CSV table of C-alpha atoms in Angstrom, one decimal:
chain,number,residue,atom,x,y,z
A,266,UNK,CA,116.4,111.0,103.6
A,267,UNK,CA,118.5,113.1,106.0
A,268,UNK,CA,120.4,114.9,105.7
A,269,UNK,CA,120.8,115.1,102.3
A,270,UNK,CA,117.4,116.7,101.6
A,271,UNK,CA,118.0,119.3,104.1
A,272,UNK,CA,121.3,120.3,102.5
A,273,UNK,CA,120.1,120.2,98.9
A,274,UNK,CA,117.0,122.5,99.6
A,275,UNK,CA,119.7,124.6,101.2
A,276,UNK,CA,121.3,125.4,98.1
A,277,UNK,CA,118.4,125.2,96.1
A,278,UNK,CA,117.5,121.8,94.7
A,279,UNK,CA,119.0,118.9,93.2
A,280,UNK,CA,119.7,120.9,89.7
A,281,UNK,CA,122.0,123.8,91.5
A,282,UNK,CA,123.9,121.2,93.4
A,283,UNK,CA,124.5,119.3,90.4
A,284,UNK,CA,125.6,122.6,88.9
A,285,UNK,CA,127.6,123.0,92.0
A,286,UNK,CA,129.6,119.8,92.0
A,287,UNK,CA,129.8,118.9,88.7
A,288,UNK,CA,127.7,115.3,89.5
A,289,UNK,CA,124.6,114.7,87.2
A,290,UNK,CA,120.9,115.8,88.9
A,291,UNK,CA,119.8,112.0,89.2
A,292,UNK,CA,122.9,111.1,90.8
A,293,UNK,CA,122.4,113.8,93.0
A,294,UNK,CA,118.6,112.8,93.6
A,295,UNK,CA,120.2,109.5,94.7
A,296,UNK,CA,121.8,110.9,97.9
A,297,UNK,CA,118.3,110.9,98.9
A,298,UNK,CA,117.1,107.3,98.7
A,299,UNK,CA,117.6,104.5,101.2
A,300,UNK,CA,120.3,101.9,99.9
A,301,UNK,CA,117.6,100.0,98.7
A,302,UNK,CA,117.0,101.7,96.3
A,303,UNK,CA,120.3,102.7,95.1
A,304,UNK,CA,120.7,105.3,97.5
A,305,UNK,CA,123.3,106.7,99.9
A,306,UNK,CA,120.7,106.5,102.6
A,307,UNK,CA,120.8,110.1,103.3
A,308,UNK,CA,124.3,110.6,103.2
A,309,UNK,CA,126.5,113.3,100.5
A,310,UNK,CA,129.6,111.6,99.8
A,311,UNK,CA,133.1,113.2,101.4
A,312,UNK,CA,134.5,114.8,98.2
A,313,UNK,CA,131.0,116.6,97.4
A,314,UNK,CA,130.6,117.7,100.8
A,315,UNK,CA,133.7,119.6,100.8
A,316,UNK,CA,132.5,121.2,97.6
A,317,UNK,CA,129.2,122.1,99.4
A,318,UNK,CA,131.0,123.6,102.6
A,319,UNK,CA,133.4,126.1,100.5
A,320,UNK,CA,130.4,127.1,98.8
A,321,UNK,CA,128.3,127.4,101.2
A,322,UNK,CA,130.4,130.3,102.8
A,323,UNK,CA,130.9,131.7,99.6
A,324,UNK,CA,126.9,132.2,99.0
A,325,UNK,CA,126.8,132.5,102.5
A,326,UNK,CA,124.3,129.4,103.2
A,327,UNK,CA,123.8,128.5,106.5
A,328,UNK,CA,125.3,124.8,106.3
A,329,UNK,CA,127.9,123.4,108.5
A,330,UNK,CA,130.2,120.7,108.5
A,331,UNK,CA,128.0,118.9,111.3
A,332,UNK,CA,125.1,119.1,108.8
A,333,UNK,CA,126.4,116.5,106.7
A,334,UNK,CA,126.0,113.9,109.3
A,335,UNK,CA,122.9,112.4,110.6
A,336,UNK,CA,121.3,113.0,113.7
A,337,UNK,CA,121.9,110.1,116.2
A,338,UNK,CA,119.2,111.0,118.3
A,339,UNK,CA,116.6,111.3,116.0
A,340,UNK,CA,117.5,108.0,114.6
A,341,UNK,CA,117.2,106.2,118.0
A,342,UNK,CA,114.0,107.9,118.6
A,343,UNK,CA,112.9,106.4,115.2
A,344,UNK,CA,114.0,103.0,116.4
A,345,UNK,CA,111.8,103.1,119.8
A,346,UNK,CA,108.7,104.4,118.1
């Protein structure tokens, strides 16, 4: 789910963001499921995020704060359809 799997392919997968904020790789898989299933429907939690954003401008990865939230749009578009 969005936009967690966009941001953890940015860094390189679930194991180098585990690496990067110290949370274990399934937990981190997690971030991607619906709440359903245990998930965060998409959605990094705050205090990882902010982790993400310092390093993403320290390995210059092109992620910004805005990334971390979903798209409105595309989820209404969803809804119609």
């Amino acid at each position: 789910m969005e936009p967690a799997t966009s941001i953890i392919k940015a860094f390189g997968g679930t194991r180098a963001v585990s690496e990067l904020t110290g949370v274990h790789i399934a937990q981190v898989s997690k971030w991607r499921w619906s709440k359903e299933r245990g998930g965060t429907d998409g959605l990094i939690p705050m205090k990882h995020s902010v982790v993400l954003l310092r390093e993403a401008r320290v390995q210059n990865i092109d992620v910004k704060p805005e990334d971390f939230f979903p798209d409105e749009d595309a989820k209404t578009e969803q809804a119609v359809t």
